[in-house]
Short mmCIF file of C-alpha atoms and ligand atoms in Angstrom, two decimals:
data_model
loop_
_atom_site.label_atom_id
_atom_site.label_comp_id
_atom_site.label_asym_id
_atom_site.label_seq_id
_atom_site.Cartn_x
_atom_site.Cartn_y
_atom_site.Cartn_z
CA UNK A 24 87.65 36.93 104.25
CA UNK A 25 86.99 40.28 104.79
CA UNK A 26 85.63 42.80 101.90
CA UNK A 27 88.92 44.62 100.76
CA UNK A 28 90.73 41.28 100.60
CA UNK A 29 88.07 39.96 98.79
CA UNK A 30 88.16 42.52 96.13
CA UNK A 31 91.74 41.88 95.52
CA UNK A 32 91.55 38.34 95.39
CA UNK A 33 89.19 39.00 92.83
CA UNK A 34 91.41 40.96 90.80
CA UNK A 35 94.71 39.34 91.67
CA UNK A 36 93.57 35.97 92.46
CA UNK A 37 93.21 33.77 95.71
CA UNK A 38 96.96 32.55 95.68
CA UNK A 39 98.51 36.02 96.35
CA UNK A 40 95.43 37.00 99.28
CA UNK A 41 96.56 33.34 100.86
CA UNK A 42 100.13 34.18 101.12
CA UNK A 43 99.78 37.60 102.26
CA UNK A 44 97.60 35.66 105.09
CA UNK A 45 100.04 33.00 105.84
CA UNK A 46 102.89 35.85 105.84
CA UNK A 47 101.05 38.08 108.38
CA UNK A 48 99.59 35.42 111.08
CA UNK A 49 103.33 35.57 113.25
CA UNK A 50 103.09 39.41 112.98
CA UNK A 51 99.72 39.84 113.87
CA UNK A 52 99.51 42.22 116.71
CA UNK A 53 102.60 44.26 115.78
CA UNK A 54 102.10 47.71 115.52
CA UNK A 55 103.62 49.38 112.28
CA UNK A 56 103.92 53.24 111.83
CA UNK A 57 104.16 54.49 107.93
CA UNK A 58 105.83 57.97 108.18
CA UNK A 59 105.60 60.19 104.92
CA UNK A 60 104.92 63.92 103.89
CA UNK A 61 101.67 64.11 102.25
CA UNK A 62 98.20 62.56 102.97
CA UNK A 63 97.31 63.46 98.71
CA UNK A 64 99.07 63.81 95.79
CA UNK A 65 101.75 61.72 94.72
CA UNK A 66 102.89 57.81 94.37
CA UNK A 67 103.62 57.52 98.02
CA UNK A 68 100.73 58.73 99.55
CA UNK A 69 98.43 56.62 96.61
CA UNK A 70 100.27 53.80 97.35
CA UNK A 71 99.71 54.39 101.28
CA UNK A 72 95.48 54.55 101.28
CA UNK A 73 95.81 51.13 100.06
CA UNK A 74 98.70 49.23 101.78
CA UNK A 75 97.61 50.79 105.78
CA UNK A 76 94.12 49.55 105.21
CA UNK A 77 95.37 46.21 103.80
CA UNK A 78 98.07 46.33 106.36
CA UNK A 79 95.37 46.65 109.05
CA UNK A 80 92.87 43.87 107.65
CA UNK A 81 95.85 41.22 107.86
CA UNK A 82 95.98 41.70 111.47
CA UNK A 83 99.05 44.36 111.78
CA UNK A 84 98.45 47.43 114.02
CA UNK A 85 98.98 49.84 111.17
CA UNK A 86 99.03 53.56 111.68
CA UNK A 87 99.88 56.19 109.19
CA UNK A 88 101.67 59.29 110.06
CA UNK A 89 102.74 62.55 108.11
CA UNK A 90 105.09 65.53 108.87
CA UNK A 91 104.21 68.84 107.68
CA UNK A 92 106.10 71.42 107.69
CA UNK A 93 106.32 75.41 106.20
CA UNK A 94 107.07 76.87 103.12
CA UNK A 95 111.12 76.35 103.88
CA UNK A 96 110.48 73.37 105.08
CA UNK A 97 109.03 72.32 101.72
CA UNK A 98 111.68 73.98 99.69
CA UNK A 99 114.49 72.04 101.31
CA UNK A 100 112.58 68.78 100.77
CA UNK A 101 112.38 69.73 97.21
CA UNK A 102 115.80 70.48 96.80
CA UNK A 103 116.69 66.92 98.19
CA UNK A 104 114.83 65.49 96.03
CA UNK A 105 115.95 66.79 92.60
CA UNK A 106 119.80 66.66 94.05
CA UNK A 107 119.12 62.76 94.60
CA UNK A 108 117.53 62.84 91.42
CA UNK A 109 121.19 63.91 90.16
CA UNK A 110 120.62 67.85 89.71
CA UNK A 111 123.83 69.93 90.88
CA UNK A 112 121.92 71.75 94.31
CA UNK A 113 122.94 74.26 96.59
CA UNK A 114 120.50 73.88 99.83
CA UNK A 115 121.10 77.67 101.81
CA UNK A 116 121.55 76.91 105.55
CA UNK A 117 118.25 78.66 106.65
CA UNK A 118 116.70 75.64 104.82
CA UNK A 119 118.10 72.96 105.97
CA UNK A 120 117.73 74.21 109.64
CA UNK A 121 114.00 74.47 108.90
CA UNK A 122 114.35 70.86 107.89
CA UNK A 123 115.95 69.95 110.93
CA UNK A 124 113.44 71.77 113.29
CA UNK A 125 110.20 70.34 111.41
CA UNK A 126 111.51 66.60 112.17
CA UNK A 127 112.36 68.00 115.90
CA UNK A 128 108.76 69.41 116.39
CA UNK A 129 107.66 66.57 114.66
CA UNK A 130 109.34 63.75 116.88
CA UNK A 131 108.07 66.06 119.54
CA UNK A 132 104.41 65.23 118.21
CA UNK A 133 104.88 61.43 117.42
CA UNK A 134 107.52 60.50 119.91
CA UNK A 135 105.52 58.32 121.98
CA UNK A 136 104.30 56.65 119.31
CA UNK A 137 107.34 55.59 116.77
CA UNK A 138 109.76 54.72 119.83
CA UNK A 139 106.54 51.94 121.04
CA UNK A 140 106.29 51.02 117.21
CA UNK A 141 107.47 47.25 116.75
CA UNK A 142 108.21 48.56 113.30
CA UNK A 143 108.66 51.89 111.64
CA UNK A 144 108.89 52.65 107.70
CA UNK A 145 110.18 56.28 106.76
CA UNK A 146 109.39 57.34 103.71
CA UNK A 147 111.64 59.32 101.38
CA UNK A 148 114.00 61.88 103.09
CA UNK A 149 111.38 64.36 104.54
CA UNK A 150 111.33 62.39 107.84
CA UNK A 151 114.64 60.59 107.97
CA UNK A 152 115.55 62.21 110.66
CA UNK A 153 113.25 61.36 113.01
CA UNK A 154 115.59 58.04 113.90
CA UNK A 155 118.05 60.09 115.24
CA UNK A 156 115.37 61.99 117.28
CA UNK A 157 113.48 59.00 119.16
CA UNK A 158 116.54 57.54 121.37
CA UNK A 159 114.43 54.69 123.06
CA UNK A 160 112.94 53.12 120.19
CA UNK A 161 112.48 49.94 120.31
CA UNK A 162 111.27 48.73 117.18
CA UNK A 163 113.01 47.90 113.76
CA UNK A 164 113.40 51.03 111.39
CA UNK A 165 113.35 51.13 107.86
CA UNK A 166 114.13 53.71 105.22
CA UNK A 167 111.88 53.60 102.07
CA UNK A 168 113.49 55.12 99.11
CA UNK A 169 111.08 56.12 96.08
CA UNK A 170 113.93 58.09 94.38
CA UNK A 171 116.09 57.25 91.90
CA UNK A 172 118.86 57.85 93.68
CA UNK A 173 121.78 56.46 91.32
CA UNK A 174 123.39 59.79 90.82
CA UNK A 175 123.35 61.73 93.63
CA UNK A 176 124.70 65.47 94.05
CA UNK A 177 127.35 64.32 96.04
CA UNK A 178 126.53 66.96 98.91
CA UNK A 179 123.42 66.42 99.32
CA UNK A 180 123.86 62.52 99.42
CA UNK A 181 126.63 63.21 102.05
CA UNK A 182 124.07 65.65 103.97
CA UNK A 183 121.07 62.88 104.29
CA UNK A 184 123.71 60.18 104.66
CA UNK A 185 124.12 60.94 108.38
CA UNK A 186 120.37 60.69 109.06
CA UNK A 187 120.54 57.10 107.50
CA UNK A 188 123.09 54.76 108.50
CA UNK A 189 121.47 53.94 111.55
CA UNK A 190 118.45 52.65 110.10
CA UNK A 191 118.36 48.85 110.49
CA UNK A 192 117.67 48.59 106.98
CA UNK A 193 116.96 50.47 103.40
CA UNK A 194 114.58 49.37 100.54
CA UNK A 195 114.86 50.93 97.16
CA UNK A 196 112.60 50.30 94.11
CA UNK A 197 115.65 49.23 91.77
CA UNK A 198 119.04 47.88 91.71
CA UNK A 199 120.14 50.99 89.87
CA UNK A 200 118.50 53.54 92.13
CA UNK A 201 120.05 52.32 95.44
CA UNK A 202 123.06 53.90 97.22
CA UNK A 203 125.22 51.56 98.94
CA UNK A 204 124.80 52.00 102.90
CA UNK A 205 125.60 50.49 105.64
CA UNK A 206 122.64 47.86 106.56
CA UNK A 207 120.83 45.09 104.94
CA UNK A 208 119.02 46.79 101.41
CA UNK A 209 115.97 45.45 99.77
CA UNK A 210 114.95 45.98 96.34
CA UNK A 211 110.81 45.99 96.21
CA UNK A 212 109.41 47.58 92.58
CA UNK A 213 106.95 49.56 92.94
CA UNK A 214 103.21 48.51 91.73
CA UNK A 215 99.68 49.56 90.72
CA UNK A 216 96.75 49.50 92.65
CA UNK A 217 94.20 47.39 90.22
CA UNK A 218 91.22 48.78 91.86
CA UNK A 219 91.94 52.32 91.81
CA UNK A 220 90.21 54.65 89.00
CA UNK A 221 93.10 54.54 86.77
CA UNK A 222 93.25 50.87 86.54
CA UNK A 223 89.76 49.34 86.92
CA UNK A 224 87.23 47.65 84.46
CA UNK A 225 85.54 49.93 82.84
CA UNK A 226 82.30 49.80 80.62
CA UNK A 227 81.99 49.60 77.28
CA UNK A 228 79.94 53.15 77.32
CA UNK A 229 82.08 54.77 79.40
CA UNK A 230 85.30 53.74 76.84
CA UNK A 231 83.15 55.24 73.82
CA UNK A 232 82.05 58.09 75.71
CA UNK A 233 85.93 59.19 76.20
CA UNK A 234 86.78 57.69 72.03
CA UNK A 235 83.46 60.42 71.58
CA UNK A 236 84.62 63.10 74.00
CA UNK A 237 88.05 63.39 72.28
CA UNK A 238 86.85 62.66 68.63
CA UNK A 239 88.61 59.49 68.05
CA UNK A 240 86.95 57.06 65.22
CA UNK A 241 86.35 53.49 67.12
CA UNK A 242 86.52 51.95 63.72
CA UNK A 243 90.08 53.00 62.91
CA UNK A 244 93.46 51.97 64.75
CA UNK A 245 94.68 54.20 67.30
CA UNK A 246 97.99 54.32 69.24
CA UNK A 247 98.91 55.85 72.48
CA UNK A 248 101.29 57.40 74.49
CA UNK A 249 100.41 58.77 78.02
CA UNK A 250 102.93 60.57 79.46
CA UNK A 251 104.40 63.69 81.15
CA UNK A 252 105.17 66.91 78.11
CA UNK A 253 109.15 65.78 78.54
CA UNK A 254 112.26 65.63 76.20
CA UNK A 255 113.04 62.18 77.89
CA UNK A 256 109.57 60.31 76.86
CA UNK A 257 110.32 61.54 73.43
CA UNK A 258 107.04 62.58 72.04
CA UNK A 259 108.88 63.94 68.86
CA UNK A 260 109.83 60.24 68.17
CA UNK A 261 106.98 59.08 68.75
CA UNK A 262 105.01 61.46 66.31
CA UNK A 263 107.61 60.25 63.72
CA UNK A 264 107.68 56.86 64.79
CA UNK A 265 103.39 57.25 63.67
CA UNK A 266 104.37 59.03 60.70
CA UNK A 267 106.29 56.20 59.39
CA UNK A 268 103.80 53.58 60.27
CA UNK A 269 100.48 55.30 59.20
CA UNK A 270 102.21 54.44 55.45
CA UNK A 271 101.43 51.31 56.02
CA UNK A 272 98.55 51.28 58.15
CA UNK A 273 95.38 53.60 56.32
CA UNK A 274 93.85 55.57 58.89
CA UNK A 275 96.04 55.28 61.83
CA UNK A 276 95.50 57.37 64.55
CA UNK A 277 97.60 58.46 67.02
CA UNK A 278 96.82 60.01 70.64
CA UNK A 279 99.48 61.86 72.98
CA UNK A 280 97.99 62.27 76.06
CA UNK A 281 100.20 64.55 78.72
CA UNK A 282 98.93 66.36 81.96
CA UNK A 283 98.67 70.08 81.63
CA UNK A 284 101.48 72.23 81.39
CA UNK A 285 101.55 73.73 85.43
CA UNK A 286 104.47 75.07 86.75
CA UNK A 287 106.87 73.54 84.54
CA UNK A 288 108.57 75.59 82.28
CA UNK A 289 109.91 72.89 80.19
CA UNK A 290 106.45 70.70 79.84
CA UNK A 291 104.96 74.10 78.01
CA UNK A 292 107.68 74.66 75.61
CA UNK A 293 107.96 70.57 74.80
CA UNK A 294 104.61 70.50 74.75
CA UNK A 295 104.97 73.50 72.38
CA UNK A 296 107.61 71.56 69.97
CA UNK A 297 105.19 68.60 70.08
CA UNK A 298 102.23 70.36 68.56
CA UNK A 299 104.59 72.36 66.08
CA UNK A 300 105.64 68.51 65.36
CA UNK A 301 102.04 67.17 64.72
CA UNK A 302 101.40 70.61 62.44
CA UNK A 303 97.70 70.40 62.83
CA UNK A 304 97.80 66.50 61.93
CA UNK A 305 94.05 65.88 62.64
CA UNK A 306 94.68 61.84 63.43
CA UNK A 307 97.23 63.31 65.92
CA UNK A 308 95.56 64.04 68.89
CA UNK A 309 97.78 65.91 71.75
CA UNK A 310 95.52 65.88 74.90
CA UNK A 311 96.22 68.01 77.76
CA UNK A 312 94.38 66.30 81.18
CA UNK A 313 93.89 67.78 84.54
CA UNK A 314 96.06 66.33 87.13
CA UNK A 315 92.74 63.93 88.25
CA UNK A 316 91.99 62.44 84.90
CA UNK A 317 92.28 58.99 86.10
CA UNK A 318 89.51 56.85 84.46
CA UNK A 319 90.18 59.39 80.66
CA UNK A 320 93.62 57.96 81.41
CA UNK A 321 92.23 54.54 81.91
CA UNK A 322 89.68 54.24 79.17
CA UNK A 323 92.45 55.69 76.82
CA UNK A 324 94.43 52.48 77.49
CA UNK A 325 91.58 50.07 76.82
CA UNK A 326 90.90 51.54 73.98
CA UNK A 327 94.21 51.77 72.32
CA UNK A 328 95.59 48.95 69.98
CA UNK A 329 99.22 49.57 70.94
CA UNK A 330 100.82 51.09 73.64
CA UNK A 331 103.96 53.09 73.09
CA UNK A 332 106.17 54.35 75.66
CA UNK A 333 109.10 55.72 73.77
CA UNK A 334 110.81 56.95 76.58
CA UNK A 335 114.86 57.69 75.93
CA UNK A 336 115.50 57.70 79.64
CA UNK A 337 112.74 56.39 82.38
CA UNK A 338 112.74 55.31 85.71
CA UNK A 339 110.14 52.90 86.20
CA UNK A 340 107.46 53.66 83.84
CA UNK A 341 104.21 52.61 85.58
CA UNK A 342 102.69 53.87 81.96
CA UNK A 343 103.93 50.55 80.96
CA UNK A 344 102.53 48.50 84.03
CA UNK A 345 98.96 50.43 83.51
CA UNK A 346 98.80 49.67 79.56
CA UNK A 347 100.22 46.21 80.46
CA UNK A 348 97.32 45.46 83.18
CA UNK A 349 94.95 46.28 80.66
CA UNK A 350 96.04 43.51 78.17
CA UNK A 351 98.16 46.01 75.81
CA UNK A 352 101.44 44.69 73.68
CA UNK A 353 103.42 47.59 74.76
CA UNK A 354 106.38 48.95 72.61
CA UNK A 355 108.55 50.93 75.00
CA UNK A 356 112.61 52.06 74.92
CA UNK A 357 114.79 49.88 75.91
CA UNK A 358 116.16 51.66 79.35
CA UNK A 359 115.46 51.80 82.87
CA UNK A 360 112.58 50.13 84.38
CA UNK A 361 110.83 49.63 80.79
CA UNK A 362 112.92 46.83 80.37
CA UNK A 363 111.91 44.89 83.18
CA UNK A 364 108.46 45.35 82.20
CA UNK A 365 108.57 44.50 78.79
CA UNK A 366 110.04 41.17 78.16
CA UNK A 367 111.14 41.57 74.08
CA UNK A 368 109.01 39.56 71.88
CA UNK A 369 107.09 38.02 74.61
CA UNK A 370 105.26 41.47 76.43
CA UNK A 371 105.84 43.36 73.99
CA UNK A 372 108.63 45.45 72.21
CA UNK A 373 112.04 47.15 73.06
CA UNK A 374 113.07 49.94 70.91
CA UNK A 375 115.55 52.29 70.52
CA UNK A 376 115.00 54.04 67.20
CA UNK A 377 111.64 55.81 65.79
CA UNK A 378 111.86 53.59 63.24
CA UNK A 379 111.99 50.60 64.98
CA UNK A 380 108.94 51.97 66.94
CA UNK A 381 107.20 52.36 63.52
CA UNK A 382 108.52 48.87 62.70
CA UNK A 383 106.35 47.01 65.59
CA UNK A 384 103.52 49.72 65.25
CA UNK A 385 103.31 47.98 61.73
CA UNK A 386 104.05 44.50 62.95
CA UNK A 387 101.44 44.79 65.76
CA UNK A 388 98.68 46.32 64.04
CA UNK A 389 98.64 43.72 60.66
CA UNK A 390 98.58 40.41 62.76
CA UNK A 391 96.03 41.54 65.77
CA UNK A 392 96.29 37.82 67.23
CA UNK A 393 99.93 38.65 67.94
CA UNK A 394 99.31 41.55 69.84
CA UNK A 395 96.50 40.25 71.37
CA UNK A 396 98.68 37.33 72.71
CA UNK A 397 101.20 39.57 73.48
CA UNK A 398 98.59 41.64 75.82
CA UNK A 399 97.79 38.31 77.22
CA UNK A 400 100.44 37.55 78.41
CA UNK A 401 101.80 41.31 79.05
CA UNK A 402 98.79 41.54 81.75
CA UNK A 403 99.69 37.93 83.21
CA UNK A 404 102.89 39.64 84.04
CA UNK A 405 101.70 42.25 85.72
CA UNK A 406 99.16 39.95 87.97
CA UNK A 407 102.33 37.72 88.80
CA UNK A 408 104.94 40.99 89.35
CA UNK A 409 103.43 44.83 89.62
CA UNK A 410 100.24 44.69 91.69
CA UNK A 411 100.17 46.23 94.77
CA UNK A 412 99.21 42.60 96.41
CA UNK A 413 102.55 42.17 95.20
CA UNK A 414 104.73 44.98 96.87
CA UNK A 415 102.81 44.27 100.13
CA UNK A 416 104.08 40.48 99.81
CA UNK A 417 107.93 41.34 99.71
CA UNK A 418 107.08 44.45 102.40
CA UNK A 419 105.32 41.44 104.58
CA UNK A 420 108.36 39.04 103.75
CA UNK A 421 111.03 42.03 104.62
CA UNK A 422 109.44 42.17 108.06
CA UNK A 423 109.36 38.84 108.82
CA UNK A 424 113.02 38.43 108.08
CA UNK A 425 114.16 41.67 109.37
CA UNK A 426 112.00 40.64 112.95
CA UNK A 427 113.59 37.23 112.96
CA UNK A 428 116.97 37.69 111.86
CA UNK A 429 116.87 35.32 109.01
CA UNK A 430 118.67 36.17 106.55
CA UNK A 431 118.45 33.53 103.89
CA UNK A 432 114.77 31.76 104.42
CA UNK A 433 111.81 32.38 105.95
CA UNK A 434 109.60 29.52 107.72
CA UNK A 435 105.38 29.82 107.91
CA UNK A 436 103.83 27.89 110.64
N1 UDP B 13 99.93 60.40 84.40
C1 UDP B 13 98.75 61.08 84.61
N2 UDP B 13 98.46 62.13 83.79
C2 UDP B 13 99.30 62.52 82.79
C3 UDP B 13 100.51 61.83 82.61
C4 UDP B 13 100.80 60.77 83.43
O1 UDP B 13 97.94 60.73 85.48
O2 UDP B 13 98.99 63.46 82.09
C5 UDP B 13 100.21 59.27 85.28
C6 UDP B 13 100.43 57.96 84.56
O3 UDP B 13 99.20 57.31 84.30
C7 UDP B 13 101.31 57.22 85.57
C8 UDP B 13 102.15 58.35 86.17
O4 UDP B 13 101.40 59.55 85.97
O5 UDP B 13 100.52 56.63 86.57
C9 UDP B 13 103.50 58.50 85.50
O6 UDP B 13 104.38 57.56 86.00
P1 UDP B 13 105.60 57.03 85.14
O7 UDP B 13 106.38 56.13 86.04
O8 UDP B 13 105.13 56.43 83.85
O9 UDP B 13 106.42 58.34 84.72
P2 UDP B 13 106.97 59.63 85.52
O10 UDP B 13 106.03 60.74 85.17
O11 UDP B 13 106.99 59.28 86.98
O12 UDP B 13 108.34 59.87 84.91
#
């Protein structure tokens, strides 16, 4: 076996590595083209250093491809993404005509190579056009939706409609996000990579030297929430949520770790109402981290006792999958993807109230063994359901069915 599927068979275990073999022998040979916008920064393009590699070891002629564009180019892209996202958008014409001449000088570029593809995936809307542009493909074309795309602005849904119907088939992350269209849709969840620096083993010295860096007493309890300075993950709950538990557990400490406040108007001023919130609370620890803070990020997690993710609205919550990975009972709101993460009473906890946050906190943190079972079992979950080994299973399967035409089973040789 070679040396990247080895190190995810260690992680993941031999089963998975064994069916992604058996799934890629009849499509070994084919060649695949990935098509996004960005070679860094950014789920897709994380999620892409891993799979094209992986993609490559199993045998599939895997090539990854990106279309870049200027300034308008960009600014169109962005405005399709919050108006998927459900934000009322006006796109100005100049806009989307730069969007439209990027994918032509782009298909231009790559021509040759997506219409000899035996199989193309397009990645968000940036390049959904280029279908329309390569007339004598002859591959299979797929549109990858990362969005949540459940509430549309209705123009711009109708706009990138056009530019999608054709595709042979769609693949959204959840039920709720997809759009109905007209071809075969698949519904893959996203994952995390176990080996990358937010999510691998770590040493004991490197988890005290973050508890040090950040002042956090090892000998006392400590709960965490990691997440972006937003109204919607609720760090106001959460800081009374600890407020109402640290009665009950002497010397709690709690740690609200957020990335730093950029361009976002909004993440400074919640960010703002959080620390007015925690009113110089010294066990409250509000922790601004650079964009790259992967392994703080990690050894936070593996050092927490609980894992809260309070969120009032989320989308998938890969917070949840990360704490979960790293054997954490995770107590998260009960909406959106959170809730097929955490499996009540079994993963962890769904809540909808800061007191029923503080309830568990309590709960959690006065029988350990329960917690610790729940972690058990919480990162068990994740091996069998959220690891990228995973995702590239079901892309694997999808290809095999959409190649053969099957439409209900799938038979290995
Ligand atoms: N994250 C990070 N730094 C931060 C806050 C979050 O690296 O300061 C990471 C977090 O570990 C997770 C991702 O960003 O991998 C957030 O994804 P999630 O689905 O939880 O929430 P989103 O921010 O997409 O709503």
């Amino acid at each position: 076996m070679s040396n990247l599927l080895e190190s995810y068979a260690e992680v993941a275990g031999t089963d998975i590595v064994d069916q992604l073999r058996q799934l890629a022998a009849p499509l070994r040979g084919m060649k695949v083209v990935h098509v996004n916008s960005t070679r860094v920064g950014g789920g897709v393009a994380e999620i892409l250093h891993k799979l094209v590699p992986l993609m490559c070891e199993l045998g599939l002629n895997t090539r990854w491809e990106v279309i870049t564009g200027e300034r308008d180019f960009y600014q169109c892209t962005k405005a399709f993404h919050n108006g998927l996202q459900g934000h009322r958008t006006v796109i100005p014409e100049h806009l989307l005509r730069a969007y439209q001449e990027t994918n032509a000088r782009t298909a231009e570029r790559l021509r040759p190579v997506l219409e000899e593809a035996d199989m193309v995936f397009i990645h968000d809307p940036q390049p959904a056009p280029l279908l329309g542009l390569c007339p004598n493909r002859k591959g299979t074309w797929v549109w990858r939706c990362h969005i949540d795309a459940s509430h549309p602005d209705r123009h711009v849904w109708r706009y990138l409609r056009r530019f999608l119907t054709d595709y042979d088939a769609s693949v959204f992350s959840l039920a709720s996000f997809a759009q109905a269209l007209p071809h075969p849709e698949y519904l893959i969840p996203p994952s995390i990579d176990p080996l990358s620096d937010k999510n691998l083993e770590l040493s004991r010295e490197e988890i005290a030297a973050v508890q040090q860096q950040f002042g956090l007493d090892p000998q006392r309890p400590m709960i965490l929430q990691v997440s972006r300075f937003d109204r919607f993950k609720d760090p106001l709950g959460v800081i009374e949520a600890f407020r109402l538990a640290r009665k009950f557990v002497p010397g709690l400490q709690l740690v609200l770790a957020g990335g730093t406040a950029s361009d976002d108007p909004e993440g400074e001023a919640v960010h703002l109402e959080a620390q007015n919130a925690a009113n110089h609370d010294r066990d409250i620890h509000l922790l601004l981290l650079a964009p790259d803070a992967h392994r703080i990020i990690n050894a936070l997690q593996r050092c927490a006792d609980v894992v809260l993710q309070k969120s009032l609205r989320e989308g998938f919550g890969l917070t949840v999958t990360e704490a979960m990975w790293k054997g954490k009972p995770v107590i998260g709101g009960d909406t959106g993807g959170i809730r097929l993460q955490v499996i009540n009473y079994h993963t962890g906890f769904l809540v909808n109230t800061p007191e029923g946050a503080a309830l568990r906190i309590r709960y959690l943190l006065q029988r350990p063994e329960r917690g610790q079972e729940m972690g058990e079992k919480a990162r068990q979950f994740v091996r069998e359901n959220f690891l990228l080994t995973r995702q590239l299973r079901e892309y694997l399967t999808m290809l095999l069915a959409l190649r053969s035409g099957i439409t209900d089973r799938i038979e290995l040789s």
